[in-house]
Amino acid sequence: MLERARILDEGDPLKEYRERFLVPEGVIYLDGNSLGCLPRATPARLEQVVREEWGSDLIRSWNSAGWIDLPARVGAKIAPLIGAQPHEVIACDSTSVNLFKLISAALAMRPGRKVVLSEPGNFPTDLYMIEGLAKQGLAERRLAPRETIADALGADVALLMLTHTHYKTGELFDMAALTRAAHAAGALVLWDLSHSGGALPVDLNTCEVDFAVGCGYKYFNGGPGAPAYAFVAERHQEAAQQPLTGWMGHAAPFAFSDDYAPAAGIDRMLCGTPPILGLAALEVGVDLIAEIGVERLYAKSQALSEFFRQCLSESGILALSPSGERVGRGENEPTQHDSPSPQPPPLKGRGSALDLASPTDPSRRGSQLSFRHPDAYAICQALIARDVIGDFRDPDILRFGFAPAYLRFEDMVEAARHLAEVLASGEWQKTEFSERAMVT
Ligand SMILES: *Cc1c(COP(=O)(O)O)cnc(C)c1O
């Protein structure tokens, strides 16, 4: 596999981009879906913003350095990557706060309807934000399993709100079909693009999406707690009014009027003073992703994840039947085939196989592969101790993100080897690996 990996790396059209990121020596970073790597250009840009724009030019920089335009400027750069027009996207606040604003705006646009429909197991903050509005009597939360969502679109549904790429399994929703179904039922649609934006091509306008939000610190490499983004389709920009009516969303913030009047267009989604340091760092990450292009990134991430899966099957961690179908955990453990009477597997080999929790078809998933294992947490910690950084999602998901701008096929071989060793040796059973930190 290592030989094949080296050939693939040699022919990789994105190979030069690894140098544009600071990837720590010896680390295999499979968590770019949680916190993207640091672009090499970011520290210098921040240094410039801090020392020159802030340090020297001080308050003049709101105009002279274009600080005031930064939310719209970064939004306009994200727009083509998610299939939107430049004036339909703005970079601001967190994904959670943007969810609150857009859910509220959508509810107000569907008087007489109160239901916000989503799926159980959606990202917690998305579900909690509906709950918050429900507590104020403004919304009613309804959750339907993904196979039945289209059927749950009753005449009381104001908004269908889903996450395009599932954060745990990586499974993609059919954005076009579900948007159409929601519209046919008279509902609006809000897509959370947190695990899609910057990772795969998204076509908001082709799908006639109404609203969307997404994260800046995942595949856009904007840094920890980077500002998020919000999309409002042009046709709704007059009608969409959000409740966080801060002065930056005012039509004329520097008129200092006593009364609120929303800005025309996407600017009304702003609330308070924009975080310039965060936006400046995000801009560098977005520029880099735009330069590489989401089509090329997605193509490589699919190749990487498929290659990783092959490496795992070859090492017997993930068995594949001749038809290519995945088989259940444990079936590749030789003891089970050899002994006629079922015996408990020896401690060392206990749980030495992983169940794929993501779709096997790479076109049905985002840039990640997830596996189920009852001891996923400890396995993840044992891997991190070997500098192979993936992440764990409660209760039993071991998740690997493939940020293709800085990963090599060789990294897949190495990561799979470490994973096989951790499982075969039972190394993860050391007590130190089962102690949970605050952030998991
Ligand atoms: C990461 C993520 C968020 C994060 O929201 P924050 O406000 O940035 O904490 C929200 N939704 C989804 C689907 C995510 O994956």
PDB file of N, CA and C and ligand atoms in Angstrom, residues 94-96 123 125-126 163 167 192 194-195 215 217-218, ligand 1:
ATOM      1  N   SER A  94     -21.627  33.367  15.446  1.00  0.00           N
ATOM      2  CA  SER A  94     -21.329  31.932  15.427  1.00  0.00           C
ATOM      3  C   SER A  94     -22.437  31.226  14.649  1.00  0.00           C
ATOM      4  N   THR A  95     -22.203  29.988  14.317  1.00  0.00           N
ATOM      5  CA  THR A  95     -23.241  29.207  13.640  1.00  0.00           C
ATOM      6  C   THR A  95     -24.503  29.163  14.501  1.00  0.00           C
ATOM      7  N   SER A  96     -24.312  28.970  15.819  1.00  0.00           N
ATOM      8  CA  SER A  96     -25.474  28.906  16.720  1.00  0.00           C
ATOM      9  C   SER A  96     -26.307  30.177  16.643  1.00  0.00           C
ATOM     10  N   PHE A 123     -27.038  17.975  14.831  1.00  0.00           N
ATOM     11  CA  PHE A 123     -26.058  18.573  15.736  1.00  0.00           C
ATOM     12  C   PHE A 123     -26.789  19.260  16.892  1.00  0.00           C
ATOM     13  N   THR A 125     -26.510  21.878  18.879  1.00  0.00           N
ATOM     14  CA  THR A 125     -26.843  23.302  18.926  1.00  0.00           C
ATOM     15  C   THR A 125     -28.021  23.633  18.006  1.00  0.00           C
ATOM     16  N   ASP A 126     -28.102  22.934  16.885  1.00  0.00           N
ATOM     17  CA  ASP A 126     -29.212  23.170  15.951  1.00  0.00           C
ATOM     18  C   ASP A 126     -30.544  22.851  16.633  1.00  0.00           C
ATOM     19  N   THR A 163     -29.011  19.469   8.661  1.00  0.00           N
ATOM     20  CA  THR A 163     -27.575  19.609   8.423  1.00  0.00           C
ATOM     21  C   THR A 163     -27.231  18.769   7.198  1.00  0.00           C
ATOM     22  N   TYR A 167     -22.830  15.321  11.060  1.00  0.00           N
ATOM     23  CA  TYR A 167     -21.537  15.468  11.734  1.00  0.00           C
ATOM     24  C   TYR A 167     -20.988  14.151  12.251  1.00  0.00           C
ATOM     25  N   ASP A 192     -27.841  23.642   7.283  1.00  0.00           N
ATOM     26  CA  ASP A 192     -26.608  23.880   8.020  1.00  0.00           C
ATOM     27  C   ASP A 192     -25.479  23.232   7.221  1.00  0.00           C
ATOM     28  N   SER A 194     -22.223  23.325   7.967  1.00  0.00           N
ATOM     29  CA  SER A 194     -20.984  23.302   8.755  1.00  0.00           C
ATOM     30  C   SER A 194     -19.963  22.266   8.270  1.00  0.00           C
ATOM     31  N   HIS A 195     -20.435  21.076   7.915  1.00  0.00           N
ATOM     32  CA  HIS A 195     -19.508  20.033   7.460  1.00  0.00           C
ATOM     33  C   HIS A 195     -19.494  19.900   5.939  1.00  0.00           C
ATOM     34  N   CYS A 215     -20.007  26.974   9.328  1.00  0.00           N
ATOM     35  CA  CYS A 215     -18.894  27.253  10.231  1.00  0.00           C
ATOM     36  C   CYS A 215     -17.672  27.796   9.507  1.00  0.00           C
ATOM     37  N   TYR A 217     -14.509  27.635  11.123  1.00  0.00           N
ATOM     38  CA  TYR A 217     -13.281  27.036  11.684  1.00  0.00           C
ATOM     39  C   TYR A 217     -13.051  25.593  11.266  1.00  0.00           C
ATOM     40  N   LYS A 218     -13.985  25.026  10.501  1.00  0.00           N
ATOM     41  CA  LYS A 218     -13.805  23.632  10.069  1.00  0.00           C
ATOM     42  C   LYS A 218     -13.033  23.628   8.743  1.00  0.00           C
TER      43      LYS A 218
HETATM   44  C1  LIG B   1     -19.724  22.472  14.214  1.00  0.00           C
HETATM   45  C2  LIG B   1     -21.180  22.656  14.054  1.00  0.00           C
HETATM   46  C3  LIG B   1     -21.854  23.720  14.669  1.00  0.00           C
HETATM   47  C4  LIG B   1     -21.083  24.641  15.567  1.00  0.00           C
HETATM   48  O1  LIG B   1     -21.784  25.733  16.014  1.00  0.00           O
HETATM   49  P1  LIG B   1     -21.005  26.844  16.843  1.00  0.00           P
HETATM   50  O2  LIG B   1     -21.983  27.892  17.072  1.00  0.00           O
HETATM   51  O3  LIG B   1     -19.829  27.265  16.032  1.00  0.00           O
HETATM   52  O4  LIG B   1     -20.512  26.228  18.108  1.00  0.00           O
HETATM   53  C5  LIG B   1     -23.206  23.867  14.424  1.00  0.00           C
HETATM   54  N1  LIG B   1     -23.875  22.993  13.643  1.00  0.00           N
HETATM   55  C6  LIG B   1     -23.257  21.948  13.056  1.00  0.00           C
HETATM   56  C7  LIG B   1     -24.012  21.015  12.193  1.00  0.00           C
HETATM   57  C8  LIG B   1     -21.894  21.739  13.253  1.00  0.00           C
HETATM   58  O5  LIG B   1     -21.288  20.705  12.709  1.00  0.00           O
END
